mmCIF file of C-alpha atoms in Angstrom:
data_model
loop_
_atom_site.group_PDB
_atom_site.id
_atom_site.type_symbol
_atom_site.label_atom_id
_atom_site.label_comp_id
_atom_site.label_asym_id
_atom_site.label_seq_id
_atom_site.Cartn_x
_atom_site.Cartn_y
_atom_site.Cartn_z
ATOM 1 C CA MET Q 279 242.668 -10.434 -119.798
ATOM 2 C CA VAL Q 280 241.509 -13.591 -118.053
ATOM 3 C CA LEU Q 281 243.794 -15.894 -116.098
ATOM 4 C CA LYS Q 282 243.852 -19.344 -117.643
ATOM 5 C CA LEU Q 283 243.754 -22.133 -115.086
ATOM 6 C CA ASP Q 284 246.454 -24.464 -116.356
ATOM 7 C CA THR Q 285 248.627 -26.957 -114.484
ATOM 8 C CA THR Q 286 251.423 -24.442 -113.866
ATOM 9 C CA LEU Q 287 249.071 -21.857 -112.375
ATOM 10 C CA LEU Q 288 247.347 -24.446 -110.199
ATOM 11 C CA THR Q 289 250.614 -25.823 -108.817
ATOM 12 C CA THR Q 290 251.852 -22.254 -108.216
ATOM 13 C CA ILE Q 291 248.656 -21.511 -106.283
ATOM 14 C CA LEU Q 292 249.423 -24.587 -104.164
ATOM 15 C CA VAL Q 293 252.741 -23.090 -103.000
ATOM 16 C CA PRO Q 294 251.446 -20.272 -100.730
ATOM 17 C CA CYS Q 295 248.912 -22.757 -99.383
ATOM 18 C CA LEU Q 296 251.822 -24.942 -98.283
ATOM 19 C CA TRP Q 297 253.695 -21.919 -96.947
ATOM 20 C CA GLY Q 298 250.623 -21.034 -94.895
ATOM 21 C CA SER Q 299 251.579 -23.833 -92.512
ATOM 22 C CA THR Q 300 255.155 -22.596 -91.991
ATOM 23 C CA TYR Q 301 254.466 -20.335 -89.022
ATOM 24 C CA ILE Q 302 252.604 -22.912 -86.960
ATOM 25 C CA VAL Q 303 255.143 -25.635 -87.772
ATOM 26 C CA PHE Q 304 258.047 -23.364 -86.804
ATOM 27 C CA THR Q 305 256.556 -22.116 -83.540
ATOM 28 C CA GLN Q 306 255.156 -25.471 -82.433
ATOM 29 C CA THR Q 307 257.866 -27.947 -83.443
ATOM 30 C CA LEU Q 308 261.206 -26.146 -83.872
ATOM 31 C CA PRO Q 309 263.539 -24.071 -81.632
ATOM 32 C CA VAL Q 310 262.311 -20.503 -82.080
ATOM 33 C CA ASP Q 311 265.460 -19.164 -80.403
ATOM 34 C CA HIS Q 312 267.529 -20.413 -83.376
ATOM 35 C CA PRO Q 313 265.688 -18.816 -86.349
ATOM 36 C CA LEU Q 314 268.795 -18.488 -88.544
ATOM 37 C CA LEU Q 315 269.782 -22.110 -88.053
ATOM 38 C CA VAL Q 316 266.252 -23.313 -88.747
ATOM 39 C CA GLY Q 317 266.319 -21.348 -91.996
ATOM 40 C CA ALA Q 318 269.658 -22.881 -93.019
ATOM 41 C CA LEU Q 319 268.576 -26.416 -92.115
ATOM 42 C CA ARG Q 320 265.382 -25.890 -94.069
ATOM 43 C CA ALA Q 321 267.124 -24.692 -97.229
ATOM 44 C CA LEU Q 322 270.322 -26.709 -97.580
ATOM 45 C CA PRO Q 323 268.904 -30.273 -97.339
ATOM 46 C CA ALA Q 324 266.067 -29.304 -99.692
ATOM 47 C CA GLY Q 325 268.542 -27.957 -102.246
ATOM 48 C CA LEU Q 326 270.780 -31.017 -102.052
ATOM 49 C CA LEU Q 327 267.750 -33.272 -102.452
ATOM 50 C CA LEU Q 328 266.602 -31.436 -105.585
ATOM 51 C CA MET Q 329 270.138 -31.467 -107.036
ATOM 52 C CA ALA Q 330 270.228 -35.245 -106.528
ATOM 53 C CA LEU Q 331 267.115 -35.551 -108.702
ATOM 54 C CA GLY Q 332 269.065 -34.558 -111.790
ATOM 55 C CA PRO Q 333 270.428 -31.002 -112.096
ATOM 56 C CA GLY Q 334 273.729 -31.691 -110.367
ATOM 57 C CA LEU Q 335 276.117 -28.867 -109.480
ATOM 58 C CA PRO Q 336 275.432 -25.324 -110.712
ATOM 59 C CA PRO Q 337 277.393 -24.151 -113.776
ATOM 60 C CA ARG Q 338 280.485 -22.135 -112.905
ATOM 61 C CA ASP Q 339 279.675 -19.346 -115.346
ATOM 62 C CA ARG Q 340 276.363 -18.721 -113.566
ATOM 63 C CA LEU Q 341 277.552 -18.956 -109.958
ATOM 64 C CA LEU Q 342 277.441 -15.200 -109.321
ATOM 65 C CA PRO Q 343 273.827 -14.568 -110.405
ATOM 66 C CA LEU Q 344 272.713 -17.860 -108.852
ATOM 67 C CA ALA Q 345 274.376 -16.897 -105.567
ATOM 68 C CA ALA Q 346 272.609 -13.522 -105.699
ATOM 69 C CA LEU Q 347 269.274 -15.273 -106.211
ATOM 70 C CA GLY Q 348 270.103 -17.751 -103.457
ATOM 71 C CA LEU Q 349 270.899 -14.890 -101.088
ATOM 72 C CA ALA Q 350 267.769 -12.876 -101.933
ATOM 73 C CA ASN Q 351 265.210 -15.688 -102.189
ATOM 74 C CA ILE Q 352 266.643 -18.097 -99.629
ATOM 75 C CA GLY Q 353 269.526 -17.091 -97.350
ATOM 76 C CA LEU Q 354 268.519 -13.566 -96.438
ATOM 77 C CA PHE Q 355 264.790 -14.199 -96.828
ATOM 78 C CA PHE Q 356 264.707 -17.277 -94.579
ATOM 79 C CA ALA Q 357 266.838 -15.614 -91.918
ATOM 80 C CA LEU Q 358 264.695 -12.486 -91.776
ATOM 81 C CA LEU Q 359 261.439 -14.451 -92.056
ATOM 82 C CA PHE Q 360 262.204 -16.638 -89.052
ATOM 83 C CA VAL Q 361 263.498 -13.674 -87.022
ATOM 84 C CA SER Q 362 260.204 -11.915 -87.738
ATOM 85 C CA ALA Q 363 258.187 -15.033 -86.880
ATOM 86 C CA ALA Q 364 260.088 -15.469 -83.620
ATOM 87 C CA ARG Q 365 259.578 -11.854 -82.474
ATOM 88 C CA LEU Q 366 256.100 -10.983 -83.769
ATOM 89 C CA PRO Q 367 252.639 -12.454 -83.287
ATOM 90 C CA GLY Q 368 251.693 -14.565 -86.284
ATOM 91 C CA GLY Q 369 249.052 -12.139 -87.537
ATOM 92 C CA LEU Q 370 251.354 -9.144 -87.443
ATOM 93 C CA ALA Q 371 254.177 -11.067 -89.140
ATOM 94 C CA ALA Q 372 251.805 -12.147 -91.925
ATOM 95 C CA THR Q 373 250.469 -8.612 -92.403
ATOM 96 C CA VAL Q 374 253.956 -7.152 -92.734
ATOM 97 C CA GLY Q 375 254.965 -9.866 -95.206
ATOM 98 C CA SER Q 376 251.924 -9.236 -97.390
ATOM 99 C CA ILE Q 377 253.498 -6.004 -98.646
ATOM 100 C CA GLN Q 378 255.582 -8.112 -101.040
ATOM 101 C CA PRO Q 379 253.325 -7.731 -104.145
ATOM 102 C CA LEU Q 380 253.561 -3.953 -103.820
ATOM 103 C CA ILE Q 381 257.368 -4.106 -103.579
ATOM 104 C CA VAL Q 382 257.505 -6.400 -106.631
ATOM 105 C CA GLY Q 383 255.456 -3.906 -108.633
ATOM 106 C CA LEU Q 384 257.703 -1.011 -107.612
ATOM 107 C CA LEU Q 385 260.944 -2.929 -108.275
ATOM 108 C CA ALA Q 386 259.724 -3.959 -111.723
ATOM 109 C CA TRP Q 387 259.935 -0.308 -112.771
ATOM 110 C CA PRO Q 388 263.743 0.135 -112.482
ATOM 111 C CA LEU Q 389 264.703 -3.528 -113.006
ATOM 112 C CA LEU Q 390 262.327 -4.528 -115.807
ATOM 113 C CA GLY Q 391 261.397 -1.137 -117.244
ATOM 114 C CA ARG Q 392 257.759 -1.827 -116.426
ATOM 115 C CA ARG Q 393 255.876 0.917 -114.646
ATOM 116 C CA PRO Q 394 253.208 -0.465 -112.307
ATOM 117 C CA GLY Q 395 249.689 0.507 -113.263
ATOM 118 C CA ARG Q 396 247.226 2.143 -110.902
ATOM 119 C CA GLY Q 397 245.125 -1.011 -110.794
ATOM 120 C CA GLN Q 398 248.116 -3.131 -109.812
ATOM 121 C CA ILE Q 399 249.058 -0.784 -106.950
ATOM 122 C CA LEU Q 400 245.455 -0.576 -105.719
ATOM 123 C CA ALA Q 401 245.152 -4.368 -105.805
ATOM 124 C CA ALA Q 402 248.376 -4.720 -103.779
ATOM 125 C CA LEU Q 403 247.164 -2.203 -101.194
ATOM 126 C CA ALA Q 404 243.755 -3.874 -101.038
ATOM 127 C CA GLY Q 405 245.442 -7.234 -100.498
ATOM 128 C CA LEU Q 406 247.474 -5.765 -97.644
ATOM 129 C CA ALA Q 407 244.262 -4.407 -96.088
ATOM 130 C CA GLY Q 408 242.549 -7.769 -96.545
ATOM 131 C CA VAL Q 409 245.344 -9.599 -94.766
ATOM 132 C CA ALA Q 410 245.228 -7.041 -91.939
ATOM 133 C CA LEU Q 411 241.470 -7.575 -91.520
ATOM 134 C CA LEU Q 412 241.949 -11.327 -91.522
ATOM 135 C CA VAL Q 413 244.840 -11.841 -89.152
ATOM 136 C CA LEU Q 414 245.863 -8.615 -87.394
ATOM 137 C CA ASP Q 415 245.238 -8.458 -83.654
ATOM 138 C CA PRO Q 416 244.628 -4.801 -82.667
ATOM 139 C CA HIS Q 417 246.074 -5.526 -79.231
ATOM 140 C CA ALA Q 418 249.329 -6.993 -80.572
ATOM 141 C CA ARG Q 419 252.441 -5.167 -79.430
ATOM 142 C CA PRO Q 420 254.834 -4.624 -82.339
ATOM 143 C CA ASP Q 421 258.513 -5.383 -81.872
ATOM 144 C CA ALA Q 422 260.744 -2.988 -83.805
ATOM 145 C CA VAL Q 423 263.308 -5.631 -84.768
ATOM 146 C CA GLY Q 424 260.558 -8.048 -85.800
ATOM 147 C CA LEU Q 425 258.843 -5.397 -87.928
ATOM 148 C CA LEU Q 426 262.075 -4.426 -89.681
ATOM 149 C CA ALA Q 427 262.933 -8.085 -90.256
ATOM 150 C CA GLY Q 428 259.483 -8.724 -91.731
ATOM 151 C CA LEU Q 429 259.713 -5.765 -94.100
ATOM 152 C CA ALA Q 430 263.250 -6.684 -95.117
ATOM 153 C CA SER Q 431 262.276 -10.320 -95.745
ATOM 154 C CA ALA Q 432 259.452 -9.212 -98.044
ATOM 155 C CA ALA Q 433 261.800 -6.851 -99.885
ATOM 156 C CA SER Q 434 264.436 -9.568 -100.203
ATOM 157 C CA MET Q 435 262.134 -12.135 -101.806
ATOM 158 C CA ALA Q 436 260.505 -9.458 -103.971
ATOM 159 C CA THR Q 437 263.954 -8.566 -105.316
ATOM 160 C CA GLY Q 438 264.732 -12.214 -106.047
ATOM 161 C CA THR Q 439 261.381 -12.682 -107.779
ATOM 162 C CA VAL Q 440 261.975 -9.747 -110.126
ATOM 163 C CA LEU Q 441 265.592 -10.769 -110.799
ATOM 164 C CA ILE Q 442 264.507 -14.256 -111.918
ATOM 165 C CA GLU Q 443 262.363 -12.606 -114.570
ATOM 166 C CA ARG Q 444 265.054 -10.050 -115.495
ATOM 167 C CA TRP Q 445 267.869 -12.566 -115.938
ATOM 168 C CA GLY Q 446 265.810 -15.141 -117.786
ATOM 169 C CA ARG Q 447 265.944 -18.880 -117.367
ATOM 170 C CA MET Q 448 269.367 -20.121 -116.262
ATOM 171 C CA GLY Q 449 268.235 -23.725 -116.073
ATOM 172 C CA SER Q 450 265.103 -25.774 -115.631
ATOM 173 C CA PRO Q 451 262.766 -24.793 -112.756
ATOM 174 C CA LEU Q 452 264.001 -27.852 -110.853
ATOM 175 C CA ALA Q 453 267.634 -26.853 -111.357
ATOM 176 C CA LEU Q 454 267.075 -23.188 -110.519
ATOM 177 C CA ALA Q 455 265.218 -24.077 -107.319
ATOM 178 C CA ALA Q 456 267.899 -26.610 -106.345
ATOM 179 C CA TRP Q 457 270.802 -24.219 -106.910
ATOM 180 C CA GLN Q 458 269.134 -21.295 -105.113
ATOM 181 C CA LEU Q 459 268.284 -23.417 -102.072
ATOM 182 C CA THR Q 460 271.750 -24.966 -101.894
ATOM 183 C CA LEU Q 461 273.701 -21.731 -102.337
ATOM 184 C CA GLY Q 462 271.369 -19.800 -100.050
ATOM 185 C CA GLY Q 463 271.670 -22.493 -97.379
ATOM 186 C CA LEU Q 464 275.455 -22.548 -97.673
ATOM 187 C CA ILE Q 465 275.573 -18.772 -97.230
ATOM 188 C CA LEU Q 466 273.257 -18.826 -94.213
ATOM 189 C CA LEU Q 467 274.624 -21.860 -92.324
ATOM 190 C CA PRO Q 468 277.992 -20.441 -91.137
ATOM 191 C CA VAL Q 469 276.325 -17.151 -90.174
ATOM 192 C CA ALA Q 470 273.720 -19.052 -88.148
ATOM 193 C CA LEU Q 471 276.323 -21.141 -86.333
ATOM 194 C CA LEU Q 472 278.434 -18.076 -85.584
ATOM 195 C CA VAL Q 473 275.536 -15.973 -84.283
ATOM 196 C CA GLU Q 474 273.355 -18.593 -82.594
ATOM 197 C CA GLY Q 475 275.632 -21.537 -81.917
ATOM 198 C CA LEU Q 476 274.411 -25.123 -81.810
ATOM 199 C CA PRO Q 477 270.764 -25.810 -80.899
ATOM 200 C CA PRO Q 478 269.715 -28.116 -78.047
ATOM 201 C CA ALA Q 479 269.645 -31.856 -78.709
ATOM 202 C CA PRO Q 480 266.948 -32.495 -81.344
ATOM 203 C CA THR Q 481 263.740 -34.265 -80.403
ATOM 204 C CA ALA Q 482 261.415 -36.449 -82.456
ATOM 205 C CA LEU Q 483 259.039 -33.490 -82.753
ATOM 206 C CA ASN Q 484 261.864 -31.330 -84.131
ATOM 207 C CA GLY Q 485 262.594 -34.000 -86.716
ATOM 208 C CA LEU Q 486 258.977 -34.204 -87.844
ATOM 209 C CA GLY Q 487 258.649 -30.446 -88.141
ATOM 210 C CA LEU Q 488 261.928 -29.999 -90.000
ATOM 211 C CA GLY Q 489 261.182 -32.949 -92.264
ATOM 212 C CA TYR Q 490 257.866 -31.402 -93.286
ATOM 213 C CA LEU Q 491 259.466 -28.010 -93.926
ATOM 214 C CA VAL Q 492 262.336 -29.493 -95.951
ATOM 215 C CA LEU Q 493 260.358 -31.906 -98.126
ATOM 216 C CA ILE Q 494 256.988 -30.229 -98.565
ATOM 217 C CA GLY Q 495 257.337 -26.594 -97.553
ATOM 218 C CA THR Q 496 260.673 -26.055 -99.295
ATOM 219 C CA ALA Q 497 261.831 -28.622 -101.866
ATOM 220 C CA LEU Q 498 258.441 -29.196 -103.490
ATOM 221 C CA ALA Q 499 257.156 -25.673 -102.888
ATOM 222 C CA TYR Q 500 260.173 -23.832 -104.329
ATOM 223 C CA TRP Q 501 260.294 -26.114 -107.341
ATOM 224 C CA PHE Q 502 256.698 -25.190 -108.155
ATOM 225 C CA TRP Q 503 257.251 -21.520 -107.263
ATOM 226 C CA VAL Q 504 260.260 -21.077 -109.560
ATOM 227 C CA ARG Q 505 258.363 -22.810 -112.359
ATOM 228 C CA GLY Q 506 255.528 -20.350 -111.791
ATOM 229 C CA ILE Q 507 257.805 -17.301 -111.988
ATOM 230 C CA THR Q 508 259.652 -18.485 -115.099
ATOM 231 C CA THR Q 509 256.367 -19.319 -116.845
ATOM 232 C CA LEU Q 510 253.904 -16.701 -115.603
ATOM 233 C CA GLY Q 511 256.224 -13.838 -114.661
ATOM 234 C CA SER Q 512 256.562 -11.897 -111.417
ATOM 235 C CA SER Q 513 252.790 -11.355 -111.235
ATOM 236 C CA VAL Q 514 252.702 -14.595 -109.203
ATOM 237 C CA ALA Q 515 253.816 -12.478 -106.206
ATOM 238 C CA PHE Q 516 250.117 -11.711 -105.678
ATOM 239 C CA LEU Q 517 249.545 -15.385 -104.907
ATOM 240 C CA GLY Q 518 251.579 -14.859 -101.731
ATOM 241 C CA LEU Q 519 248.501 -13.142 -100.276
ATOM 242 C CA LEU Q 520 246.932 -16.591 -100.012
ATOM 243 C CA SER Q 521 249.508 -17.742 -97.454
ATOM 244 C CA PRO Q 522 248.148 -15.872 -94.389
ATOM 245 C CA MET Q 523 244.615 -16.765 -95.463
ATOM 246 C CA VAL Q 524 245.434 -20.466 -95.468
ATOM 247 C CA ALA Q 525 247.316 -20.112 -92.159
ATOM 248 C CA THR Q 526 244.240 -18.553 -90.565
ATOM 249 C CA LEU Q 527 241.893 -21.171 -91.972
ATOM 250 C CA LEU Q 528 244.187 -23.949 -90.730
ATOM 251 C CA GLY Q 529 244.206 -22.409 -87.280
ATOM 252 C CA ALA Q 530 240.436 -22.125 -87.298
ATOM 253 C CA VAL Q 531 240.013 -25.765 -88.282
ATOM 254 C CA LEU Q 532 242.654 -27.148 -85.915
ATOM 255 C CA LEU Q 533 241.601 -25.007 -82.951
ATOM 256 C CA GLY Q 534 237.865 -25.023 -83.648
ATOM 257 C CA GLN Q 535 237.639 -21.226 -83.836
ATOM 258 C CA TRP Q 536 234.888 -19.486 -85.774
ATOM 259 C CA LEU Q 537 235.779 -16.670 -88.140
ATOM 260 C CA GLY Q 538 234.145 -13.294 -87.540
ATOM 261 C CA GLY Q 539 232.599 -10.944 -90.067
ATOM 262 C CA LEU Q 540 235.732 -8.835 -90.513
ATOM 263 C CA GLN Q 541 237.816 -11.964 -91.119
ATOM 264 C CA LEU Q 542 235.383 -13.208 -93.758
ATOM 265 C CA LEU Q 543 235.530 -9.764 -95.381
ATOM 266 C CA GLY Q 544 239.326 -10.010 -95.306
ATOM 267 C CA ILE Q 545 239.197 -13.378 -97.095
ATOM 268 C CA ALA Q 546 236.943 -11.918 -99.795
ATOM 269 C CA ILE Q 547 239.271 -8.942 -100.290
ATOM 270 C CA ILE Q 548 242.335 -11.209 -100.458
ATOM 271 C CA LEU Q 549 240.788 -13.445 -103.105
ATOM 272 C CA GLY Q 550 239.624 -10.478 -105.173
ATOM 273 C CA SER Q 551 242.954 -8.678 -104.853
ATOM 274 C CA THR Q 552 244.915 -11.780 -105.843
ATOM 275 C CA VAL Q 553 243.004 -12.274 -109.092
ATOM 276 C CA ALA Q 554 242.815 -8.561 -109.923
ATOM 277 C CA GLY Q 555 246.464 -7.988 -109.089
ATOM 278 C CA MET Q 556 247.683 -10.775 -111.355
ATOM 279 C CA VAL Q 557 245.484 -9.561 -114.212
ATOM 280 C CA PHE Q 558 246.616 -5.932 -113.862
ATOM 281 C CA ALA Q 559 250.266 -6.944 -113.522
ATOM 282 C CA ARG Q 560 250.157 -9.020 -116.693
ATOM 283 C CA ARG Q 561 248.356 -6.232 -118.537
ATOM 284 C CA ALA Q 562 251.190 -3.910 -117.521
ATOM 285 C CA GLY Q 563 253.586 -6.170 -119.356
ATOM 286 C CA ALA Q 564 254.376 -8.971 -116.897
ATOM 287 C CA ALA Q 565 254.925 -11.400 -119.718
ATOM 288 C CA PRO Q 566 256.556 -14.773 -119.024
ATOM 289 C CA ALA Q 567 260.315 -14.563 -118.779
ATOM 290 C CA THR Q 568 261.944 -15.358 -122.092
ATOM 291 C CA PRO Q 569 264.609 -18.077 -121.875
ATOM 292 C CA ARG Q 570 268.009 -16.704 -122.793
ATOM 293 C CA PRO Q 571 270.624 -18.820 -124.522
ATOM 294 C CA ARG Q 572 273.482 -19.903 -122.322
ATOM 295 C CA ALA Q 573 276.965 -18.837 -123.170
ATOM 296 C CA ALA Q 574 279.001 -21.494 -124.902
#
């Protein structure tokens, strides 16, 4: 089976490339001591913006599954992601997060009745190794809370990815992205304010960083990502391996750092694992999610 490069696949590939800039934007422009609040302020405005483009409010009869998706893909994921990013070096955080394709493959067994093939598991493990070669600093000191948050964030989004395919299309990709972001942000915001309190007075740099994350890294990215899942199936999780690769390449370009031999090998492994993983996953039955008729 060969992956066909169509518009949906190309725009889905763009998403992890955009997400590759999240870590540097967060650490350089936003208050790292308020990770939960940053996650909420990233999600909620993006969701409201997408709802204003046409979908409107979510249907009442779908609020429960939409809230579950919003919690898994947005509220819980953003909170844990930013906690991990705040407590771990960027390379270690990216390596931990790259376990997501493996979790997706394992969750597809009980939730979709699709047993992961040997090739799919090997591709996921190879991708994890490639990311480690690319970004992992052997001298980095792991933080237990950061590691657990990183693993939990990967598991949370993996669960949401598989559930989107299991439950079928509950609206257009634009609507599904808008409702998940809004509900996830609404769930996370009061928790963030209760735990972290109000942040310091915002600066112009904070505004630029948050504006980029809301408009480009969230609203546009999640719209394309949901469209990719509903069209191509949960095999798109392998594209997430591209995110740390792009983050490293951006750092190399911006900081003028040359990549070593092991890093170049890591890039090659990541690219090979991404293509192989998607092919193996779709061979195992990762067919596009079939739209289900809405209840009258």
